[in-house]
Coordinates of C-alpha atoms and ligand atoms in Angstrom, one line a residue:
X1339 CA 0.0 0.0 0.0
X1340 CA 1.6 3.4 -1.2
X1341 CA 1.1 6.4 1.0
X1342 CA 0.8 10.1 0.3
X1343 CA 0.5 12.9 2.5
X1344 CA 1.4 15.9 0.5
X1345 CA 1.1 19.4 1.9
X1346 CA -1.1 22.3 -0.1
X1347 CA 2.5 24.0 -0.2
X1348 CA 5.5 23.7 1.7
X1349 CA 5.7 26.6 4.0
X1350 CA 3.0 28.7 5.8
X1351 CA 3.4 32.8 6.0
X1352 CA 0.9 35.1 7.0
X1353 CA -2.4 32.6 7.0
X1354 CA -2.0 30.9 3.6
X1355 CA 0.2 27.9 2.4
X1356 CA 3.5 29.2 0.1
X1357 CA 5.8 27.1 -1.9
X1358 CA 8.5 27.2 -0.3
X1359 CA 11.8 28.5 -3.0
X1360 CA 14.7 26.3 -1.2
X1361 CA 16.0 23.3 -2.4
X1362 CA 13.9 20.3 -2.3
X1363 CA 13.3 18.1 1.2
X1364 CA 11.8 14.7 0.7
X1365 CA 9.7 13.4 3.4
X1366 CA 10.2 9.7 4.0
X1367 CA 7.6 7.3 5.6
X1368 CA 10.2 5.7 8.0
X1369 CA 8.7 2.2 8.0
X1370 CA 8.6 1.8 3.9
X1371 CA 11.6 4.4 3.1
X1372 CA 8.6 6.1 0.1
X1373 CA 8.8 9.1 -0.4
X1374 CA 5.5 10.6 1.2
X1375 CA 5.9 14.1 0.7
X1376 CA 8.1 16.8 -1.5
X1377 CA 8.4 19.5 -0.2
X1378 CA 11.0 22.4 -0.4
X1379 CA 13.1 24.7 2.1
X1380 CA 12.1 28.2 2.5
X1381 CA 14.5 30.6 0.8
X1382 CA 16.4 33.3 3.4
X1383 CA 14.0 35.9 1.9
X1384 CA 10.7 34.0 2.6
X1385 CA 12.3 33.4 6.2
X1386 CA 12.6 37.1 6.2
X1387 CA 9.4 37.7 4.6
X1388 CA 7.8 35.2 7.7
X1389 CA 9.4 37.0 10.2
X1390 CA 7.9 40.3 9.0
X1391 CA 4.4 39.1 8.3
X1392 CA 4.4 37.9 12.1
X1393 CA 6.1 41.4 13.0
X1394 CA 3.3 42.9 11.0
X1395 CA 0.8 41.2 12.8
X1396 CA 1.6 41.0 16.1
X1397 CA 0.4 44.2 17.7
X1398 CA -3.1 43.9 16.7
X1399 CA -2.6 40.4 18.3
X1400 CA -1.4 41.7 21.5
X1401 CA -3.8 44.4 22.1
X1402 CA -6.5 41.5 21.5
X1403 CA -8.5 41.2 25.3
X1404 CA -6.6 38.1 26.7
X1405 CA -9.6 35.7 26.7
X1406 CA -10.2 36.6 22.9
X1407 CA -6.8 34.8 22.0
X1408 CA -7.3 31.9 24.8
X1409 CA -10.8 31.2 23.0
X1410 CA -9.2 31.0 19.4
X1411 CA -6.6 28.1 21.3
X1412 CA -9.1 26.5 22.9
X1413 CA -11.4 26.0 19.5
X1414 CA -7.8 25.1 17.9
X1415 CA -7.7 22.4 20.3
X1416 CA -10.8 21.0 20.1
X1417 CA -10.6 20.7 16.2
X1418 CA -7.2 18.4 17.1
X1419 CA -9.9 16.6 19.2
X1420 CA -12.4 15.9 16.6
X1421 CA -9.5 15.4 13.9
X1422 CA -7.8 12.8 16.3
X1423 CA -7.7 9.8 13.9
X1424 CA -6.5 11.2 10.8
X1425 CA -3.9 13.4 12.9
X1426 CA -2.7 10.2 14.6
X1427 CA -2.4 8.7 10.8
X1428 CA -0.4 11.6 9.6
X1429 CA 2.4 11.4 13.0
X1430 CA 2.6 7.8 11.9
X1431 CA 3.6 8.7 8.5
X1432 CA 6.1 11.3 9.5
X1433 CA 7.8 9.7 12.3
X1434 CA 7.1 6.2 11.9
X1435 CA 5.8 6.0 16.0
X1436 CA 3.3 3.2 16.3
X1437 CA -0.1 4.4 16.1
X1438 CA -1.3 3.3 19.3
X1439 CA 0.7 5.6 20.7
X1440 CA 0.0 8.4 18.6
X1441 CA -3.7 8.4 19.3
X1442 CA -2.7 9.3 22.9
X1443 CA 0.3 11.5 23.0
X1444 CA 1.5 13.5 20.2
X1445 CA -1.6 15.6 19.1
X1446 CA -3.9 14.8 22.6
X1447 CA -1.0 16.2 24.2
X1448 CA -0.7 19.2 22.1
X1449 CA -4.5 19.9 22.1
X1450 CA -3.9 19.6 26.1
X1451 CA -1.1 22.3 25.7
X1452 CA -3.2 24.7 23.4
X1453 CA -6.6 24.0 26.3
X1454 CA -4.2 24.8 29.1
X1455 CA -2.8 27.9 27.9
X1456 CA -6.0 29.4 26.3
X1457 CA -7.6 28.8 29.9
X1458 CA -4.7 30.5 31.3
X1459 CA -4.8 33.5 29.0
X1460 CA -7.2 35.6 31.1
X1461 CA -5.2 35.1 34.8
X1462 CA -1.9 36.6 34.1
X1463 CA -2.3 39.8 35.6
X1464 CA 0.9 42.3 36.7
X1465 CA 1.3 43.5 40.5
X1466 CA 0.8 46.9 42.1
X1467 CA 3.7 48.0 44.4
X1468 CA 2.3 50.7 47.0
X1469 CA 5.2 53.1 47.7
X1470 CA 3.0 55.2 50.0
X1471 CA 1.3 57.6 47.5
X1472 CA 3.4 56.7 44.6
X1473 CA 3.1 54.0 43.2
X1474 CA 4.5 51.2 40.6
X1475 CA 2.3 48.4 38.6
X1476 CA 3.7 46.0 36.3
X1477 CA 2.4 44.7 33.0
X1478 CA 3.7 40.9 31.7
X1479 CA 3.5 42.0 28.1
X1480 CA 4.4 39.8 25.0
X1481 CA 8.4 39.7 23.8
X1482 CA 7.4 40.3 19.7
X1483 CA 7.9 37.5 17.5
X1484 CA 9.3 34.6 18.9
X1485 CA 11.3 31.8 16.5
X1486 CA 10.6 28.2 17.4
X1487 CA 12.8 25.0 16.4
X1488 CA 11.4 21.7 16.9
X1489 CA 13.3 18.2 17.1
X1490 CA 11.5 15.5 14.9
X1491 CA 10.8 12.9 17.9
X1492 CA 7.4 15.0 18.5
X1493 CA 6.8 16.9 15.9
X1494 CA 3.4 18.2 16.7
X1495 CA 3.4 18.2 20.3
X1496 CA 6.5 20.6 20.2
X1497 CA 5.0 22.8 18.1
X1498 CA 2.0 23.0 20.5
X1499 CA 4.0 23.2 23.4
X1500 CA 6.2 26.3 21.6
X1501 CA 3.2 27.9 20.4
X1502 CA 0.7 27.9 22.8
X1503 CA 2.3 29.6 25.5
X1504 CA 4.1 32.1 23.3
X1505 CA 0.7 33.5 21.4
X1506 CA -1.6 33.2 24.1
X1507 CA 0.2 35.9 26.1
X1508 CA -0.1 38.1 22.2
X1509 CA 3.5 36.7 20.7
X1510 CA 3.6 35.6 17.0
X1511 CA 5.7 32.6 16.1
X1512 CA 7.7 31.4 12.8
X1513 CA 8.2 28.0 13.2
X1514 CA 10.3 25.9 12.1
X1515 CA 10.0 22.3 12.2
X1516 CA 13.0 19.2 11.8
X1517 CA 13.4 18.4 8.2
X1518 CA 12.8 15.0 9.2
X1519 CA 9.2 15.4 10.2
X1520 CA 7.9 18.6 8.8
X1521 CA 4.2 17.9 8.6
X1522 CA 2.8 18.1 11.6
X1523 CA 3.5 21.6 11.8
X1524 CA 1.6 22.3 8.5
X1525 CA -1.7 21.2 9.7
X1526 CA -1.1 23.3 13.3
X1527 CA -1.2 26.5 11.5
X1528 CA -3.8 25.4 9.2
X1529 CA -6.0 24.2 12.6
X1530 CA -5.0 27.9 14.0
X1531 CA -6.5 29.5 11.1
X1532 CA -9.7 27.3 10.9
X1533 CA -9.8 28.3 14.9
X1534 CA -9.8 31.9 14.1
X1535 CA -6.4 32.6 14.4
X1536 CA -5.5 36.1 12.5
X1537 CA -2.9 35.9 9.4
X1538 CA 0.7 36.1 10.4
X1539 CA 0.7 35.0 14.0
X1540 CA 1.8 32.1 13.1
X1541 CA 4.2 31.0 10.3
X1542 CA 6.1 28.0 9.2
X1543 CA 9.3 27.7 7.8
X1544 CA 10.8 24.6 6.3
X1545 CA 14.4 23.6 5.7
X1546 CA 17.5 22.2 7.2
X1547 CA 20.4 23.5 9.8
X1548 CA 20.7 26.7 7.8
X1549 CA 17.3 27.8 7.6
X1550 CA 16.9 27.4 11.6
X1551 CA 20.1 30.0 11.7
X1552 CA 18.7 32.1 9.3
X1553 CA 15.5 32.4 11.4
X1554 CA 17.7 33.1 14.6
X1555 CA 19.8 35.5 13.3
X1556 CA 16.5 37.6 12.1
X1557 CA 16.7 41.2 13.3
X1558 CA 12.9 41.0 14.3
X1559 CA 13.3 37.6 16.3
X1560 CA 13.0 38.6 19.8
X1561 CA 12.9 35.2 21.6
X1562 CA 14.0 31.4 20.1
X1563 CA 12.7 28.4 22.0
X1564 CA 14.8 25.4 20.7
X1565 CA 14.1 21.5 21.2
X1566 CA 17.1 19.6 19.7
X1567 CA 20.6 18.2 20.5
X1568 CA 23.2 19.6 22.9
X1569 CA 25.4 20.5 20.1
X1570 CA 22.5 22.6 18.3
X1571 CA 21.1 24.5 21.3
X1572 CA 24.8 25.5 22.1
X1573 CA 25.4 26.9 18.3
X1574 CA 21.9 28.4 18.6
X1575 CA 22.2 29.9 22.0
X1576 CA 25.5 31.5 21.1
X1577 CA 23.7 32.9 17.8
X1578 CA 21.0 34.1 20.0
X1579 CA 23.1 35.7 22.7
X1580 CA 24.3 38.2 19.5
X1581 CA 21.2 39.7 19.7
X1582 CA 20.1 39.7 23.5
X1583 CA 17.5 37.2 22.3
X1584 CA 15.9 35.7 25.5
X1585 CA 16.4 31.7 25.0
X1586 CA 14.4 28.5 26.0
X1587 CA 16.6 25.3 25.2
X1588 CA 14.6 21.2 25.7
X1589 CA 18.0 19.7 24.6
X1590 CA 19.0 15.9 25.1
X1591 CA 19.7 14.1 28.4
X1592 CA 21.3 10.7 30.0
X1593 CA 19.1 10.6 32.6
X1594 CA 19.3 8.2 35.5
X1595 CA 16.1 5.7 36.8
X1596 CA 17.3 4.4 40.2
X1597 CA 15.4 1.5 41.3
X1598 CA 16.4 0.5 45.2
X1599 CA 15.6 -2.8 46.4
X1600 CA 12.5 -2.1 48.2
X1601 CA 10.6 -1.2 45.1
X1602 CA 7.8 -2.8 43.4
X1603 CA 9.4 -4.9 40.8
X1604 CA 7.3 -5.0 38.2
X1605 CA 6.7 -1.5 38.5
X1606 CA 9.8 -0.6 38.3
X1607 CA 10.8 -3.1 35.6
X1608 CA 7.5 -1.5 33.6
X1609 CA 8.7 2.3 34.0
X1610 CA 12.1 1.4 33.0
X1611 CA 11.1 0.1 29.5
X1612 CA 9.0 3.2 29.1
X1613 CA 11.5 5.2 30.1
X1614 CA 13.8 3.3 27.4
X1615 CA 11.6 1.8 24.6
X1616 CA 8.5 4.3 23.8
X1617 CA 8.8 5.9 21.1
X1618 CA 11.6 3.6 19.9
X1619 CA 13.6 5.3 22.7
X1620 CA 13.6 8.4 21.1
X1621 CA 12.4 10.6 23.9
X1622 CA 15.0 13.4 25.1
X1623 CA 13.9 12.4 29.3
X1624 CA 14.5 9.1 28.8
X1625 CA 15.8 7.2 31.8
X1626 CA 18.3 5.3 29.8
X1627 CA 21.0 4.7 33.0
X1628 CA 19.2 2.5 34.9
X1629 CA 21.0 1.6 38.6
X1630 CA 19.3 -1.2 39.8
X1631 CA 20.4 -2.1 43.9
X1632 CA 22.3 -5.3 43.4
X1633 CA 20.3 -7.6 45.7
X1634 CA 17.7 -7.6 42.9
X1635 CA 19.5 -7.3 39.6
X1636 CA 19.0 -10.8 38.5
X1637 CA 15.2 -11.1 39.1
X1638 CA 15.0 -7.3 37.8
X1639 CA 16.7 -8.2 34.7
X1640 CA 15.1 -11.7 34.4
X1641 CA 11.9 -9.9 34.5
X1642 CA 12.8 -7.2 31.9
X1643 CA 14.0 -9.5 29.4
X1644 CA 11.1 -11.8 29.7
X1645 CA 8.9 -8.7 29.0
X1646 CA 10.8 -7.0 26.3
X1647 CA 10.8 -10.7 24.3
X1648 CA 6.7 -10.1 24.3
X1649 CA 6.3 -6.2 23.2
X1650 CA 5.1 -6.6 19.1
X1651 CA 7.0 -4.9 16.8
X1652 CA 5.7 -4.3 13.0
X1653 CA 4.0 -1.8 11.1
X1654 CA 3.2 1.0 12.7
X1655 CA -0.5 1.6 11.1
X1656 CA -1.1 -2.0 12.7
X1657 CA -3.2 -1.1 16.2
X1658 CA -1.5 -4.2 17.7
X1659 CA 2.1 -2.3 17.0
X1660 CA 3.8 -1.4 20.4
X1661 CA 7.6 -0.7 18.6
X1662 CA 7.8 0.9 15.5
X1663 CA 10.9 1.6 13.1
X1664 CA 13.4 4.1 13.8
X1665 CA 13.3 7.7 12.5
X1666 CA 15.9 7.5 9.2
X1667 CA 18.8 5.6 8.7
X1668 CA 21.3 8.2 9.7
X1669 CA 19.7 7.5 13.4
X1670 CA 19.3 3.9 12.6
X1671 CA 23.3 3.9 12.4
X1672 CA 23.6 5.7 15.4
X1673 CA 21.8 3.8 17.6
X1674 CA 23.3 0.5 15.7
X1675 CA 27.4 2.1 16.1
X1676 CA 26.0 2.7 19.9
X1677 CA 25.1 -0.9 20.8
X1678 CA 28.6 -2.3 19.0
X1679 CA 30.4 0.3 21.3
X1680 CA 29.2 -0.4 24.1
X1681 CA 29.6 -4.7 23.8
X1682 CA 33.5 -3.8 22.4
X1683 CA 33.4 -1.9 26.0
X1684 CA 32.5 -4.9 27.8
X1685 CA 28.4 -4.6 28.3
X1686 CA 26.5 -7.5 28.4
X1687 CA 23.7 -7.7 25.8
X1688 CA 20.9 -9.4 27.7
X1689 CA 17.9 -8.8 24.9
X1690 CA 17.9 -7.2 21.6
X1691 CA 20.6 -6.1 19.2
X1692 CA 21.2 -4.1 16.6
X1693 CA 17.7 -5.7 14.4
X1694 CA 17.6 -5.8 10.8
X1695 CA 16.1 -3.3 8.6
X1696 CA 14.0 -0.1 9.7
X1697 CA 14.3 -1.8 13.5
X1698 CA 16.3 -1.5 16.2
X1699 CA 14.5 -4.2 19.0
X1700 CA 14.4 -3.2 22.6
X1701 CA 18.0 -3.9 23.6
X1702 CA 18.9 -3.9 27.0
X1703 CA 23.1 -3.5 28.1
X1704 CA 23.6 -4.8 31.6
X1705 CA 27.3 -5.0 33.3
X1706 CA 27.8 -1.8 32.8
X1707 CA 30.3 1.1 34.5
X1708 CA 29.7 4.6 34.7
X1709 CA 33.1 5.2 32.3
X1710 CA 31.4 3.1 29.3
X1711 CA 30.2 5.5 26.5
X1712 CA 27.0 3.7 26.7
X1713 CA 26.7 5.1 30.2
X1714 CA 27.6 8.6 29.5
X1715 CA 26.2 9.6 26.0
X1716 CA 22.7 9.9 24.3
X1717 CA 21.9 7.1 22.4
X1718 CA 18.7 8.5 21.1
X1719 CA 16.9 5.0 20.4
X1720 CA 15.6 2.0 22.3
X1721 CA 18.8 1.2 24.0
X1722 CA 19.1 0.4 28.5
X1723 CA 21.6 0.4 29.7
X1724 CA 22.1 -1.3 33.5
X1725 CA 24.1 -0.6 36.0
X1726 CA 24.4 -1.8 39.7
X1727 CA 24.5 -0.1 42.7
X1728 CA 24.9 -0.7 46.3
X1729 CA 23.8 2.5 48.8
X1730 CA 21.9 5.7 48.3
X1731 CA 25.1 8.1 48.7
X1732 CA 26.9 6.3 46.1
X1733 CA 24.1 6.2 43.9
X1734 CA 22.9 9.9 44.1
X1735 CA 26.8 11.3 43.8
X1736 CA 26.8 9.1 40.7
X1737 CA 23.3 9.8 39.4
X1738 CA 24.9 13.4 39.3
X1739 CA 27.8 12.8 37.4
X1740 CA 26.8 13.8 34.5
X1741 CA 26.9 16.9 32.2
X1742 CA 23.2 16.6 31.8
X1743 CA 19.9 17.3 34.0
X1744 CA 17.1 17.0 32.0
X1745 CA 15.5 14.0 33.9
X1746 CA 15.4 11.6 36.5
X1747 CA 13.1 8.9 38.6
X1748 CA 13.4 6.6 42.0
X1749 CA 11.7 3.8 42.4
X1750 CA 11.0 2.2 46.4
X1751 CA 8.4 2.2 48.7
X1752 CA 10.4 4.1 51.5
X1753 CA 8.4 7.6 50.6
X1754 CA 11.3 9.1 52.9
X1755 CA 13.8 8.2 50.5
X1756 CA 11.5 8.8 47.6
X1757 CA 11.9 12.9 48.6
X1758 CA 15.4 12.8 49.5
X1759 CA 16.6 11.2 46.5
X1760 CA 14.8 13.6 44.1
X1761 CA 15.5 16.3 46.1
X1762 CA 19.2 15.6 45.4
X1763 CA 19.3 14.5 42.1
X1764 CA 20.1 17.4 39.8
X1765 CA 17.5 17.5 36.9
X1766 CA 15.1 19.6 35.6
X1767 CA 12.2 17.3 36.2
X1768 CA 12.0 14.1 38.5
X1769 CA 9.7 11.0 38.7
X1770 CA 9.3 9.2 42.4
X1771 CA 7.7 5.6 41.4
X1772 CA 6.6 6.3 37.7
X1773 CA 8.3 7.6 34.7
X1774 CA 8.2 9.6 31.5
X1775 CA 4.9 11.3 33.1
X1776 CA 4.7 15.1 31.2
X1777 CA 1.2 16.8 31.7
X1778 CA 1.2 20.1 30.5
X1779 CA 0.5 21.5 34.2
X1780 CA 3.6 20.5 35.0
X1781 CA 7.0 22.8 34.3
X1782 CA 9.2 20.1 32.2
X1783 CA 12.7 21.2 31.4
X1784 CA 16.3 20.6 31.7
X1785 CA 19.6 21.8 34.6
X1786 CA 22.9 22.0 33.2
X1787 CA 23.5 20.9 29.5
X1788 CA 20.3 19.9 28.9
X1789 CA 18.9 23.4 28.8
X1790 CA 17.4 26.7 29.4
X1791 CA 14.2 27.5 30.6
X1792 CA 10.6 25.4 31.2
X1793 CA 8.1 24.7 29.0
X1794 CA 4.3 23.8 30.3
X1795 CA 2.6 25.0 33.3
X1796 CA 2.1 28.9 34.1
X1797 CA 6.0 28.9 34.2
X1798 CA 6.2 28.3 30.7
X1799 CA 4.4 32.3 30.3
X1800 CA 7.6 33.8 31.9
X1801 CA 9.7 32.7 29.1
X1802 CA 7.7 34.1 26.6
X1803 CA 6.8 37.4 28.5
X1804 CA 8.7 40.4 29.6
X1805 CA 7.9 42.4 32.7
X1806 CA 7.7 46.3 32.6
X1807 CA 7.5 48.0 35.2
X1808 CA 5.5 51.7 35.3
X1809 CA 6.0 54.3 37.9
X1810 CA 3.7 56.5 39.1
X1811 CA 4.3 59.3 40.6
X1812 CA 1.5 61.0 42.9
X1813 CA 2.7 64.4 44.0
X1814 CA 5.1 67.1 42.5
X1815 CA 8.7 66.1 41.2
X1816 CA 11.5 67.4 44.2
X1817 CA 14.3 68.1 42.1
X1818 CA 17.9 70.0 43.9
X1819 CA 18.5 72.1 40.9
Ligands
NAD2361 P1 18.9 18.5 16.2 O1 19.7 19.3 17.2 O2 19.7 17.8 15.2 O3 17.9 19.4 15.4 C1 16.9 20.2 16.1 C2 16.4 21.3 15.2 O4 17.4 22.3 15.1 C3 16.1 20.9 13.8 O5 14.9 21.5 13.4 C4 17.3 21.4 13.0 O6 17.0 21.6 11.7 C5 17.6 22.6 13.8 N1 19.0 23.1 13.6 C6 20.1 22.4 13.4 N2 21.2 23.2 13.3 C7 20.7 24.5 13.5 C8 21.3 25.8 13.6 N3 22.6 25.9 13.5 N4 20.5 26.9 13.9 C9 19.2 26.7 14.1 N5 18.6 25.5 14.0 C10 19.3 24.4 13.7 O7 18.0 17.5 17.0 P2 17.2 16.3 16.5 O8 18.1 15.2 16.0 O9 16.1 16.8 15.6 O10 16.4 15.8 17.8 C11 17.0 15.0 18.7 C12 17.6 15.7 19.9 O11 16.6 16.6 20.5 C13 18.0 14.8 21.0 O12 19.2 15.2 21.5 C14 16.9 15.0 22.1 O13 17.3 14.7 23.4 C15 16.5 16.4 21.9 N6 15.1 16.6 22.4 C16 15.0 17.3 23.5 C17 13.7 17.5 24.0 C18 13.4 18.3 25.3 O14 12.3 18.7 25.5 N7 14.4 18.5 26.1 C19 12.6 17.0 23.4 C20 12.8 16.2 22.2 C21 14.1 16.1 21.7

């Protein structure tokens, strides 16, 4: 069965789909390698041309009453809602996740995302600061036009999460998503305008590296959110810093799942392979060092194996697919080069391998020490790795060794320890007996290398907000001269 999910045009400025005047970008389906899609990159002047359509636009926006632009994200969202099938069908196609999980958390948890923020729109108020009889009040007022970058694990749900916050509080955004999985995007702003959305507020840009530069180097950009690698949100960062930009970096993560000896097993065993196999393991929080308390290694790992031998891997338009193909065959490599380095290194491979074809099997590495590369870089794909630990101290101090923070979880049924442990863990966002957990009224984001900044929650409006502050003064100006 051939599939086609070709675009009206390529790129989306001020309301309208645009052909976009870059060189060509071929969409793959990852699980049959067709070609599902042609599209092409925006040219620098249609990324200039975005960026002034939203600068054009974003005033009337802004000066919108606040509940006016949280009702056009809540009827966005419930379009996603009634859409839901044939937007879990087109995530399939771009990213090759299963559809089962598709149905529940790429779009669901955008349209959560765009019901959140559009509820939030009308509470964000400013403060009044008595000075007796003067005064000062302060006003959270939008940065502009903000530039947002997305990573291609979850394509639409990143573009939600960047966009909701950032127009609800009267920014307007050019987008632009990974040229891996560019459609997603596409139908956003088309849903934004069906919902009411005026032209311009927010834009799409398609294209490699280059074109994501161009966009943050643009003299109107005001604010870049980024989701990507550690490498890329440092270039970006630095680009950003040239012009005072404010920043919000989601970057990658090696984040640690401790599981003491007092947990429930197959709890623990069931969080760690969601924490290392949805999404073919291509999830930036991922818990992929997992430090299991030696006295129950062999029944954890007995357990594990037993259950990853059973998860069904296929095509994922199949409902009965739980482990679908990996993005493209540059990340198949990595992922594949991964799993050889870390057995040359001396890691046991208790289940899975480096698979045949589009498929990289749930692979867990157990034996492993903290020096291994396995144990200290991102892998990016469904790949454990175990190690074994002894005593809390020892575990947290080397939980935390790390140049990332993005994540972390504990598992054990001593709620004492439970606090402690996440308490001292340094990351962004920590789990105590469950994993991978993101709802939107939660802050998520990274310490350290991982990132900048939080997205979701009322948190998430700070970062796309500026406060001015205006003085008032009651009485006649005392001046010495
Ligand atoms: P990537 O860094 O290769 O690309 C991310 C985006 O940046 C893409 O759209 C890309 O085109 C763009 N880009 C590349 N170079 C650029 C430049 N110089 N200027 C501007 N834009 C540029 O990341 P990826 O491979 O698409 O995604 C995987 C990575 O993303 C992993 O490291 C993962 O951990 C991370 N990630 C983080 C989160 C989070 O919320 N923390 C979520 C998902 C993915």
């Amino acid at each position: 069965m051939s599939h086609s999910a070709q675009p009206a045009a390529s790129l989306y400025i001020n309301g309208a789909p645009v052909e976009g005047q870059g060189a060509e970008l071929a969409v793959h389906y990852p699980y049959t390698g067709e070609v599902i899609a042609r599209l092409h990159e925006a040219s620098v002047a249609q990324v200039a041309e975005a960026t002034a359509c939203a600068a054009a636009a974003q005033p009337a926006w802004a000066a919108l009453r606040p509940i006016e632009r949280g009702r056009v994200l809540m009827r966005a969202a419930a379009i996603i809602r009634e859409r839901a099938e044939e937007l879990a069908r087109l995530e399939v196609l771009d990213t090759g996740k299963p559809i089962q999980e598709t149905r529940v958390a790429d779009w669901p948890s955008g349209a959560d995302a765009l019901e959140y923020f559009g509820g939030l729109a009308a509470t964000v108020t400013g403060q009044m600061i008595p000075l007796g009889g003067d005064f000062v009040y302060t006003i959270r007022e939008a940065l502009g036009v903000c530039a947002g970058i997305g990573a291609w694990n979850y394509p639409s749900q990143i573009a939600c999460w960047k966009a909701a916050p950032a127009l609800v509080i009267g920014n307007a955004m050019v987008f632009k998503p990974s040229e891996e999985t560019p459609l997603g995007a596409l139908k956003l702003a088309e849903i934004l305008t069906e919902a009411g959305l005026p032209a311009g507020i927010f834009n799409v840009v398609q294209g490699r590296g280059a074109v994501g530069a161009a966009l943050v180097s643009d003299p109107r950009v005001a604010k870049v959110s980024l989701t990507g690698s550690v490498a890329t949100g440092q270039k970006v960062y630095a680009a950003a810093a040239a012009g005072m930009r404010h920043v919000t970096m989601e970057l990658g993560g090696k984040s640690p799942l401790i599981v003491f000896d007092d947990a429930s097993l197959e709890d623990a065993v069931g969080a760690a392979m969601l924490a290392n196999f949805y999404s073919s393991g291509q999830i930036c929080s991922n818990g992929t060092r997992v430090f299991v308390q030696r006295g129950i290694l062999p029944a954890f790992l007995a357990r594990l194996s037993e259950r990853a031998a059973q998860i069904t891997i296929g095509d994922p338009l199949d409902d009965a697919t739980q482990h679908g193909p990996i993005v493209s065959p540059a990340q198949l490599q990595k992922i594949r080069d991964a799993i050889d380095k870390g057995l040359d290194e001396g890691a046991r491979l208790v289940c899975g391998g480096p698979g045949e074809g589009v498929f990289v099997p749930p692979t867990v590495l157990a034996d492993a020490s903290d020096e291994m590369w396995i144990a200290r870089e991102e892998i990016f794909g469904p790949v454990m790795t175990v190690l074994a630990f002894d005593e809390e101290r020892e575990v947290v101090a080397r939980a935390n060794a790390s140049a990332y923070g993005l994540a972390a979880g504990v598992f054990t049924r001593d709620l004492a320890r439970g606090h402690r442990v996440a308490a001292a863990l340094q990351a962004g966002t920590t789990w105590i007996n469950t994993y991978n957990l993101t709802p939107v009224e939660a802050p998520f984001g990274g310490v350290k290398l991982s990132g900048i900044g939080r997205e979701n929650s009322a948190a998430a409006i700070e970062h796309y907000s500026q406060l001015k502050s205006v003085y008032v003064g009651m009485g006649g100006v005392d001046a010495p001269y």
